mmCIF file of C-alpha atoms and ligand atoms in Angstrom:
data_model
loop_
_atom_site.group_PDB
_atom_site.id
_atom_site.type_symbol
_atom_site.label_atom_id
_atom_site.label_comp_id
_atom_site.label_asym_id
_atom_site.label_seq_id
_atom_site.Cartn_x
_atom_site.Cartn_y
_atom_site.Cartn_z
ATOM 1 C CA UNK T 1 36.833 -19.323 2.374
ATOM 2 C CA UNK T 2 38.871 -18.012 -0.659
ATOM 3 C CA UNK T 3 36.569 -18.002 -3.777
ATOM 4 C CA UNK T 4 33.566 -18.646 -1.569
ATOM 5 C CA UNK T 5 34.209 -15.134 0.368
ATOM 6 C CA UNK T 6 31.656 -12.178 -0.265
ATOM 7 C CA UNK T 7 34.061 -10.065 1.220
ATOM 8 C CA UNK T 8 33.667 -6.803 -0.137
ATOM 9 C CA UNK T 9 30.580 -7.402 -1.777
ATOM 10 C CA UNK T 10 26.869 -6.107 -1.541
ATOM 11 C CA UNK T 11 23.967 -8.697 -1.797
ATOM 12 C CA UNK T 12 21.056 -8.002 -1.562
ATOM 13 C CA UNK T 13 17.983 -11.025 -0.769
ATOM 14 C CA UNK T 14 14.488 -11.153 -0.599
ATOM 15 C CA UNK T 15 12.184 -13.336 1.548
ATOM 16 C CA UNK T 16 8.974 -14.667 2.861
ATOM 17 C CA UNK T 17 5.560 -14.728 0.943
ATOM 18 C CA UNK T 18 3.169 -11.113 -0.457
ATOM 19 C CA UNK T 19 -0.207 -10.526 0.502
ATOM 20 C CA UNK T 20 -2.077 -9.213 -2.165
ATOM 21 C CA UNK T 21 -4.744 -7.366 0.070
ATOM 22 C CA UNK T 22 -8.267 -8.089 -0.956
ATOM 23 C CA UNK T 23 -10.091 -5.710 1.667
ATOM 24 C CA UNK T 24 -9.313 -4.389 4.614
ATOM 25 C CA UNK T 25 -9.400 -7.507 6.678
ATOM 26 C CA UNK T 26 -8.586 -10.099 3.808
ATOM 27 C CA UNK T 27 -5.858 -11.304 0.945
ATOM 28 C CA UNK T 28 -4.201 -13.943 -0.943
ATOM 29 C CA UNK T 29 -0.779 -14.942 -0.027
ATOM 30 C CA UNK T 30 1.121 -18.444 -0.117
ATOM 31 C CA UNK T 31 3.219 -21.037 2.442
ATOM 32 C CA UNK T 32 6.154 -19.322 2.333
ATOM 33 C CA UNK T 33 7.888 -19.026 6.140
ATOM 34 C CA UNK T 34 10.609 -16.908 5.043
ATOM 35 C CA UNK T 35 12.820 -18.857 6.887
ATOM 36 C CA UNK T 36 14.776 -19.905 3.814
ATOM 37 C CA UNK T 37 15.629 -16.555 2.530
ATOM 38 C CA UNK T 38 16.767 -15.555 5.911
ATOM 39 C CA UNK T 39 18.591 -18.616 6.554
ATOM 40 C CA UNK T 40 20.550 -17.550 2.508
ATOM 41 C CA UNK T 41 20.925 -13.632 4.327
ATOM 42 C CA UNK T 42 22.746 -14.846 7.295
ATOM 43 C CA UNK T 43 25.072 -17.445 5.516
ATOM 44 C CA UNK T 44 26.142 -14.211 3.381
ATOM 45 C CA UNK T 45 26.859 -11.945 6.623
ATOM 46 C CA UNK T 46 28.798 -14.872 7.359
ATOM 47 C CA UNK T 47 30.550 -14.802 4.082
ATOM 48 C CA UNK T 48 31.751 -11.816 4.332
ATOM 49 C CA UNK T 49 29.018 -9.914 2.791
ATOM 50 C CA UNK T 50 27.380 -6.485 3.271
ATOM 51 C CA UNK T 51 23.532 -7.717 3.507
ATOM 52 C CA UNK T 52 20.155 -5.774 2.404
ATOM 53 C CA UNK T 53 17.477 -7.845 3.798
ATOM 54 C CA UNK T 54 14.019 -7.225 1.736
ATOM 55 C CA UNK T 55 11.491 -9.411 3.730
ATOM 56 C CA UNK T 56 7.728 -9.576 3.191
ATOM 57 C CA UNK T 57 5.297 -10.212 5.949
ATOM 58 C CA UNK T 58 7.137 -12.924 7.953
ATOM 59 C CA UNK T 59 7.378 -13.389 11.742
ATOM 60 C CA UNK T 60 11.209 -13.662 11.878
ATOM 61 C CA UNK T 61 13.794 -11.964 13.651
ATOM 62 C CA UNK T 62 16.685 -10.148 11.958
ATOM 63 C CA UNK T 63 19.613 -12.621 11.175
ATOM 64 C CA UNK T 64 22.736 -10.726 13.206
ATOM 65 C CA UNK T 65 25.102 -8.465 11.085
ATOM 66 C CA UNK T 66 22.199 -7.731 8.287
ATOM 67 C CA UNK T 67 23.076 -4.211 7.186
ATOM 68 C CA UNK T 68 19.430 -3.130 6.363
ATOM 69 C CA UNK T 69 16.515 -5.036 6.739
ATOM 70 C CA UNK T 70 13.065 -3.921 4.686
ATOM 71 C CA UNK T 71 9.718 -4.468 5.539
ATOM 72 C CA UNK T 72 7.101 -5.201 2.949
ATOM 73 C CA UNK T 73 3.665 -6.766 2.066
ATOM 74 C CA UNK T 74 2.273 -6.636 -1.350
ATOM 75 C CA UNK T 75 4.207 -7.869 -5.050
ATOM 76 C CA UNK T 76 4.069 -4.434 -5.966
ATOM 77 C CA UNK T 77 6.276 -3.548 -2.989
ATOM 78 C CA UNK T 78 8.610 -5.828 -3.117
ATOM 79 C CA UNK T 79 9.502 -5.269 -6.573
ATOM 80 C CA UNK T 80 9.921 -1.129 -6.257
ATOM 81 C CA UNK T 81 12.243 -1.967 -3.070
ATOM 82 C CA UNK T 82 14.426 -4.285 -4.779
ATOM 83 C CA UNK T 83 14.872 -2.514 -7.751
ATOM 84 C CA UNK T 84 15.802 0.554 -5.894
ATOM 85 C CA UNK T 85 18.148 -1.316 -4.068
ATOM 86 C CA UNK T 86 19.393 -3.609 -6.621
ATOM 87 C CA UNK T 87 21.147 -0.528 -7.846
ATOM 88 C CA UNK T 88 23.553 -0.851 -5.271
ATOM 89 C CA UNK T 89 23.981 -4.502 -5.168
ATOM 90 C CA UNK T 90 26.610 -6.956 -6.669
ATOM 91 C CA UNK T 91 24.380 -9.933 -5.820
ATOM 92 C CA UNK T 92 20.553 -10.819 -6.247
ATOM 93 C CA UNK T 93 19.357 -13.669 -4.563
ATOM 94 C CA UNK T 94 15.408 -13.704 -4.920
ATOM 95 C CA UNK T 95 14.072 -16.211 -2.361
ATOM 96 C CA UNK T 96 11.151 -14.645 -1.939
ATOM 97 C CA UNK T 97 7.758 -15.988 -3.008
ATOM 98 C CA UNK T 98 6.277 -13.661 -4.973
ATOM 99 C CA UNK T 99 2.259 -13.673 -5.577
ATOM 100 C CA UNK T 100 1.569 -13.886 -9.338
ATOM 101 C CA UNK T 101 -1.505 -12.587 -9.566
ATOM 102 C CA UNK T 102 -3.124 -9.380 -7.182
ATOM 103 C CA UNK T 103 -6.444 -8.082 -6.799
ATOM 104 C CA UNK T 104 -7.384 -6.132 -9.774
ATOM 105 C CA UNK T 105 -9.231 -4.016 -7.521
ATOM 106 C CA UNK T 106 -8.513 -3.262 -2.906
ATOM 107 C CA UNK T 107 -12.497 -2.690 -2.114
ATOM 108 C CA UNK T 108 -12.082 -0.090 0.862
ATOM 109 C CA UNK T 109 -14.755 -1.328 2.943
ATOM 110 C CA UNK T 110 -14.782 -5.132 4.014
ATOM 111 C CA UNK T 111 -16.543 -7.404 1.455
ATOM 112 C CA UNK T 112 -20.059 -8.195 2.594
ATOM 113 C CA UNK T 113 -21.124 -11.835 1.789
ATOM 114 C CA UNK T 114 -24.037 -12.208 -0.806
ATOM 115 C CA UNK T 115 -25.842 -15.650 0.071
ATOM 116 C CA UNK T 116 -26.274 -18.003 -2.686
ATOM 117 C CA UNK T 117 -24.653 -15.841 -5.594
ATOM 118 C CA UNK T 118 -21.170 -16.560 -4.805
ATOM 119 C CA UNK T 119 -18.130 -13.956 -5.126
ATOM 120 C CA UNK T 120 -15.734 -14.115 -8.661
ATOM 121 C CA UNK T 121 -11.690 -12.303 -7.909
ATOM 122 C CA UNK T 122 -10.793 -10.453 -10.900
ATOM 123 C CA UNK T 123 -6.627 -10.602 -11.101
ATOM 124 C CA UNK T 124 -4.206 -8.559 -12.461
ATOM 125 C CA UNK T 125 -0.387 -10.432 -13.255
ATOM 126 C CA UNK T 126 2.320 -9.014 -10.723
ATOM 127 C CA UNK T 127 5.352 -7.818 -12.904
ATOM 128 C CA UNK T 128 8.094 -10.612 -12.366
ATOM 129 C CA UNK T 129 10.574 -9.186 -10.314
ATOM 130 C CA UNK T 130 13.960 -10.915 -11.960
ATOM 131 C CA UNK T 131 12.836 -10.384 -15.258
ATOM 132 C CA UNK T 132 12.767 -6.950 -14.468
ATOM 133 C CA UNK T 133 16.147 -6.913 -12.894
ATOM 134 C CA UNK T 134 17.893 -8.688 -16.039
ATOM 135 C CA UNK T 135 15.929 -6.517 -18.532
ATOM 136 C CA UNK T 136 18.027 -4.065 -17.198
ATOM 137 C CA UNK T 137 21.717 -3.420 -19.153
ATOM 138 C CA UNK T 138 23.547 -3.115 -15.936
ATOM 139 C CA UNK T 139 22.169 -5.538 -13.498
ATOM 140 C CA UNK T 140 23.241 -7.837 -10.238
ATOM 141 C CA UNK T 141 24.239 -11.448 -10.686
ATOM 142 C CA UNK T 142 20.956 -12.896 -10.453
ATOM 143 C CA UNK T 143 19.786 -15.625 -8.238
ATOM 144 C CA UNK T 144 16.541 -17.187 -8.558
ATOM 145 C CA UNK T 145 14.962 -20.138 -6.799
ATOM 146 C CA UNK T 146 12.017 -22.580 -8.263
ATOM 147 C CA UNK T 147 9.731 -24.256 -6.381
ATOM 148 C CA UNK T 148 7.779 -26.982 -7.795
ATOM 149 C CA UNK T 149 5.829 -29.750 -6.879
ATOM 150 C CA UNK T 150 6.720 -31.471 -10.436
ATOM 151 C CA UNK T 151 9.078 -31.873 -13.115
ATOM 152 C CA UNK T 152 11.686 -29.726 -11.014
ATOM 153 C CA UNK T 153 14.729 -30.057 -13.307
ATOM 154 C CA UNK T 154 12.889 -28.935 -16.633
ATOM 155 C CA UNK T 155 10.783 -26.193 -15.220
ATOM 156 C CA UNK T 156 13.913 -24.761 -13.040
ATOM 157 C CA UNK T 157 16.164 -24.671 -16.498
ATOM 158 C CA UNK T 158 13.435 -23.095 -18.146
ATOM 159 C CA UNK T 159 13.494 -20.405 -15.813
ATOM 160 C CA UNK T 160 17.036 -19.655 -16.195
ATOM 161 C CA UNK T 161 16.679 -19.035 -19.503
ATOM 162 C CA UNK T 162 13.931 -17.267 -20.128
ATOM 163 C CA UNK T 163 14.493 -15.084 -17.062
ATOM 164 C CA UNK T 164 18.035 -14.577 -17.926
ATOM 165 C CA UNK T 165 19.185 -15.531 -14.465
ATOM 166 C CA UNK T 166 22.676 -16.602 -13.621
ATOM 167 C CA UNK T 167 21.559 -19.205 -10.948
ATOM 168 C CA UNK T 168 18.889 -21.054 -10.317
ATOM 169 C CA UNK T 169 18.170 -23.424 -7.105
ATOM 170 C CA UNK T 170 15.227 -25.622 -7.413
ATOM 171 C CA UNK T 171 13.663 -27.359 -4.675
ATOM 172 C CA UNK T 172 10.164 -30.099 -4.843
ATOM 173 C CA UNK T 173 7.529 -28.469 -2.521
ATOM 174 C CA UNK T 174 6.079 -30.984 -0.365
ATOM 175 C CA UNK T 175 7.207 -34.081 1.590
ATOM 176 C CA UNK T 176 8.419 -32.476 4.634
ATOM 177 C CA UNK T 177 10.207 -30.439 2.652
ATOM 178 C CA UNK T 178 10.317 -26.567 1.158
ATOM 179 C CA UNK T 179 7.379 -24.611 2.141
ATOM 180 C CA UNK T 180 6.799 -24.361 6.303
ATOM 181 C CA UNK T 181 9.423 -27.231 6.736
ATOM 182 C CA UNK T 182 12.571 -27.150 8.921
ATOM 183 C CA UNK T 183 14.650 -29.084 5.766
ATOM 184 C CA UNK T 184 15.156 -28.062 2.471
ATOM 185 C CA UNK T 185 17.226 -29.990 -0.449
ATOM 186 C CA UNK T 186 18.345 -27.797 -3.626
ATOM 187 C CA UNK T 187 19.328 -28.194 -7.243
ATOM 188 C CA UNK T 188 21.467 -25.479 -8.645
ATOM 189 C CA UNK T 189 21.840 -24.947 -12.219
ATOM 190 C CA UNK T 190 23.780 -21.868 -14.231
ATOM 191 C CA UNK T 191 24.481 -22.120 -17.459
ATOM 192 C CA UNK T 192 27.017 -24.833 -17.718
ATOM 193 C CA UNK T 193 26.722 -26.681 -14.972
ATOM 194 C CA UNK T 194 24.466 -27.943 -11.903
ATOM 195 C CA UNK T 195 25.346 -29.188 -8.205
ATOM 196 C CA UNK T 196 23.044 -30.788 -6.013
ATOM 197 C CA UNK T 197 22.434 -29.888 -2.323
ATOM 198 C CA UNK T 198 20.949 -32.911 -0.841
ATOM 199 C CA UNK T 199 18.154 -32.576 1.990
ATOM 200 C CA UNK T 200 19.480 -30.387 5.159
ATOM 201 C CA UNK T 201 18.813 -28.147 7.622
ATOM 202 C CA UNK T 202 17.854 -24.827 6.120
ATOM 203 C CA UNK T 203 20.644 -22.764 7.304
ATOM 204 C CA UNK T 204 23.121 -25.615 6.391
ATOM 205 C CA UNK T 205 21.871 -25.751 3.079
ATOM 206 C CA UNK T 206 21.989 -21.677 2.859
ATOM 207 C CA UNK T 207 25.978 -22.145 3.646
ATOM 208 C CA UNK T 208 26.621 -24.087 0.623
ATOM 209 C CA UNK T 209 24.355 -22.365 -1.737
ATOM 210 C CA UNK T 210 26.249 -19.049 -0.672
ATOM 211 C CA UNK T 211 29.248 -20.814 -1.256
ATOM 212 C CA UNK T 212 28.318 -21.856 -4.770
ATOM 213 C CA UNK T 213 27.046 -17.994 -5.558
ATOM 214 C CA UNK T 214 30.447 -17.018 -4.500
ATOM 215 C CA UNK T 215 32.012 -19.550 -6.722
ATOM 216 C CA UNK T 216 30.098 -18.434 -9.808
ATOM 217 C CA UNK T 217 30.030 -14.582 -9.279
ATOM 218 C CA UNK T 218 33.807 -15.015 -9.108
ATOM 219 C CA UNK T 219 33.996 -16.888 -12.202
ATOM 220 C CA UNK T 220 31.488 -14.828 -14.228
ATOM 221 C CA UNK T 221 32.207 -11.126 -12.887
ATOM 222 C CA UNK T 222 36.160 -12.043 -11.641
HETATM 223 O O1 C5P K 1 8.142 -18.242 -11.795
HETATM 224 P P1 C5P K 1 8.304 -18.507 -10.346
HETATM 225 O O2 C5P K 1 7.472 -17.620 -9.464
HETATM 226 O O3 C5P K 1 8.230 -19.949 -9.946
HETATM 227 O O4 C5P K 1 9.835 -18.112 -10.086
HETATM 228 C C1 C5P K 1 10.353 -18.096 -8.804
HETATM 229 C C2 C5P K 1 11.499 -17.130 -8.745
HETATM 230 O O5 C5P K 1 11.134 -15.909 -9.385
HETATM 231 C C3 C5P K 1 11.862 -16.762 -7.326
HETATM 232 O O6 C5P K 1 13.255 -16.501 -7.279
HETATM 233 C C4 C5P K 1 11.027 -15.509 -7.087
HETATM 234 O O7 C5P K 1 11.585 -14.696 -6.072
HETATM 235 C C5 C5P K 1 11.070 -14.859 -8.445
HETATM 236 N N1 C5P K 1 9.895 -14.045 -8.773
HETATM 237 C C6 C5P K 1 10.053 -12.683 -8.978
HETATM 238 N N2 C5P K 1 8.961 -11.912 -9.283
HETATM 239 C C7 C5P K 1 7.746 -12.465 -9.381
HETATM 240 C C8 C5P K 1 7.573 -13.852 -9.206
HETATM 241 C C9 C5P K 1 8.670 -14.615 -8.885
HETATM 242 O O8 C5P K 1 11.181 -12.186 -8.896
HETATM 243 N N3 C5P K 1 6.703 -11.672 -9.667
#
């Protein structure tokens, strides 16, 4: 282990997709599985680490050795429960993937359907949940991830920046790989530097990503 323990310190992830609840019965949400971000929380138990798990509606068990796990469903909860617990955290690693946009307005009753006239969604933006984090004076060394199905490298560095993250792993969606898939392959980048992951089981590719947070907290924080 040596600088890739997280002995002694507190991370905190989050995982799995939102639902942004339309009605009762309906909502928008994505592909995520969740099975990444729990795959990145047990590689950090295994590091050493005390883990806060902050999962969003996912049909996963508990890795073993998570301190806390925390059930939640919309954008709007995910971000109160990880700021509140990002207070106590040395490490932020945001695998989670957050819905954008929410229903501007939860009707109560279920939506009736209106033949022929069609139905228009009026959205309100979620507030990005990094951002929020490294807005912050005192903060946790920040880990995002970036999906995309194009251009990877560019829009992952962008994020970085203008998120003010420490890390970044970026991963192309699609291709048997990312979203609902078994494999996974990741590019990190920080602000000096990048490593690539190639393609691997998800929990073998969570070992060396939590080996290359460890790395980097070290060198940034000591
Ligand atoms: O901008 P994009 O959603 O692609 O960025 C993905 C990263 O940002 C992920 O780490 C995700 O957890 C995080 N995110 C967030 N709050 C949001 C949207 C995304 O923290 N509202």
């Amino acid at each position: 282990f040596g600088n890739q323990s997280l002995a002694g310190l507190k991370v905190l992830v989050s995982a799995g997709p939102t639902y942004e609840d339309i009605d009762p019965v309906r909502f928008i949400g994505n592909r995520s599985s969740g099975r990444m971000g729990f795959a990145v929380a047990a590689a950090a138990v295994q590091a050493g680490a005390r883990v806060t798990l902050i999962a969003g509606p996912v049909s996963l068990a508990t890795p073993a050795g998570v301190a806390q796990r925390i059930d939640v469903r919309s954008a709007a909860q995910m971000h109160a429960a990880v700021l509140s617990a990002a207070a106590q955290a040395d490490i932020y690693i945001g695998a989670a993937a957050v819905g954008d946009y929410r229903p501007l307005e939860v009707s109560a009753q279920k939506l009736k359907k209106r033949d022929g006239t069609g139905l228009s969604l009026q959205l309100a933006e979620n507030p990005d949940i990094l951002a929020s984090l490294s807005a912050q004076t005192a903060h946790p060394f920040l880990v995002g991830f970036a999906a995309e199905t194009h251009d990877v490298a560019s829009y992952a560095q962008g994020k970085l920046r203008h998120k003010g993250l420490d890390m970044i792993a970026a991963n192309q969606v699609g291709d048997g790989l990312g979203f609902e898939a078994a494999d996974n392959a990741l590019t990190l980048y920080w602000a000096d530097g990048m490593v690539e992951l190639p393609r691997a089981a998800k929990p073998e590719l969570a070992r060396q990503l939590i080996a290359q947070v460890a790395e980097r907290y070290r060198a940034a924080r000591g």
